[in-house]
Amino acid sequence: MLMNEREEKMTVKTPHNIIMEQRNKLTITGVTDIDSFDEQTVLLFTGLGELAIRGENLHINRIDVDTGEVNLEGEIDSLTYADNQPNKGGFFGKLFK
């Protein structure tokens, strides 16, 4: 029965939402992977595609692998979706399963 619960959890997609506060705090849900990050760019994969966050002094404050939630702070200049096909690989890919 434990295997069935795990399979159900993997098939249920978490909703993808973005909440920005004053262009310096960002909460993103539905994250499936983190491709890369530095102080100018954070690249995330969501159920709706790759999301590039650009700005200055960007810092990831919290990653919740169970819910797929990421919180970050910094001077946010742009949010851009690159495509509609999420990447299934990457360094953090196994954490978000």
Protein backbone atom coordinates (compact mmCIF):
# COMPACT_ATOMS: atom_id res chain seq x y z
CA MET A 1 0.00 0.00 0.00
CA LEU A 2 2.91 2.34 0.61
CA MET A 3 3.94 2.04 -3.05
CA ASN A 4 0.44 3.01 -4.22
CA GLU A 5 0.46 6.13 -2.06
CA ARG A 6 3.83 7.12 -3.49
CA GLU A 7 2.61 6.56 -7.06
CA GLU A 8 -0.47 8.69 -6.38
CA LYS A 9 1.65 11.49 -4.95
CA MET A 10 3.86 11.46 -8.04
CA THR A 11 0.92 11.69 -10.43
CA VAL A 12 -0.78 14.57 -8.59
CA LYS A 13 0.71 17.83 -9.81
CA THR A 14 1.01 20.69 -7.37
CA PRO A 15 -0.44 23.97 -8.57
CA HIS A 16 2.04 26.50 -9.93
CA ASN A 17 1.66 29.93 -8.34
CA ILE A 18 3.86 32.97 -7.98
CA ILE A 19 3.49 35.54 -5.21
CA MET A 20 5.70 38.62 -5.38
CA GLU A 21 5.94 41.14 -2.56
CA GLN A 22 7.34 44.60 -3.33
CA ARG A 23 9.60 43.18 -6.10
CA ASN A 24 12.00 41.84 -3.48
CA LYS A 25 10.34 38.69 -2.10
CA LEU A 26 9.09 35.83 -4.25
CA THR A 27 7.24 32.63 -3.35
CA ILE A 28 6.89 30.05 -6.13
CA THR A 29 4.93 26.80 -5.85
CA GLY A 30 4.83 23.87 -8.26
CA VAL A 31 8.62 23.79 -8.67
CA THR A 32 9.86 20.43 -9.95
CA ASP A 33 13.59 21.20 -10.22
CA ILE A 34 16.19 23.91 -9.77
CA ASP A 35 18.55 24.10 -12.73
CA SER A 36 20.95 26.78 -11.50
CA PHE A 37 21.16 29.87 -9.36
CA ASP A 38 23.47 32.76 -8.61
CA GLU A 39 23.01 36.36 -7.47
CA GLN A 40 21.73 37.50 -10.90
CA THR A 41 19.71 34.52 -12.23
CA VAL A 42 17.66 31.66 -10.79
CA LEU A 43 16.47 28.98 -13.26
CA LEU A 44 13.59 26.78 -12.06
CA PHE A 45 11.49 24.12 -13.73
CA THR A 46 7.77 24.13 -13.04
CA GLY A 47 4.81 22.16 -14.33
CA LEU A 48 4.32 25.00 -16.84
CA GLY A 49 7.90 25.15 -18.13
CA GLU A 50 11.26 26.70 -17.30
CA LEU A 51 11.09 29.91 -15.27
CA ALA A 52 14.02 32.35 -15.31
CA ILE A 53 14.14 34.91 -12.51
CA ARG A 54 16.58 37.76 -13.08
CA GLY A 55 17.70 40.54 -10.79
CA GLU A 56 20.40 41.54 -8.32
CA ASN A 57 21.44 40.04 -4.99
CA LEU A 58 19.09 37.05 -5.42
CA HIS A 59 19.18 34.55 -2.58
CA ILE A 60 17.14 31.38 -2.12
CA ASN A 61 15.87 31.41 1.46
CA ARG A 62 13.89 28.18 1.56
CA ILE A 63 13.30 25.09 -0.55
CA ASP A 64 10.52 22.69 0.42
CA VAL A 65 10.97 19.54 -1.64
CA ASP A 66 7.73 17.98 -0.34
CA THR A 67 5.50 20.78 -1.63
CA GLY A 68 7.73 22.12 -4.44
CA GLU A 69 7.85 25.59 -2.88
CA VAL A 70 10.78 27.98 -3.24
CA ASN A 71 11.18 31.33 -1.45
CA LEU A 72 13.75 33.85 -2.59
CA GLU A 73 14.70 37.47 -1.96
CA GLY A 74 16.57 40.16 -3.85
CA GLU A 75 15.96 42.92 -6.37
CA ILE A 76 13.71 41.14 -8.89
CA ASP A 77 13.84 42.59 -12.41
CA SER A 78 12.08 39.95 -14.52
CA LEU A 79 10.28 36.61 -14.60
CA THR A 80 10.40 34.78 -17.94
CA TYR A 81 9.03 31.41 -19.05
CA ALA A 82 11.27 29.76 -21.65
CA ASP A 83 9.02 26.90 -22.81
CA ASN A 84 6.17 24.58 -21.82
CA GLN A 85 8.21 21.39 -21.40
CA PRO A 86 9.71 20.94 -17.93
CA ASN A 87 13.13 19.31 -17.70
CA LYS A 88 13.15 15.99 -15.84
CA GLY A 89 16.85 16.03 -14.98
CA GLY A 90 19.08 18.35 -13.05
CA PHE A 91 20.80 18.48 -9.73
CA PHE A 92 17.69 18.95 -7.58
CA GLY A 93 15.40 16.82 -9.76
CA LYS A 94 15.46 13.83 -7.46
CA LEU A 95 14.68 15.99 -4.42
CA PHE A 96 11.39 17.20 -5.89
CA LYS A 97 9.94 13.72 -6.53
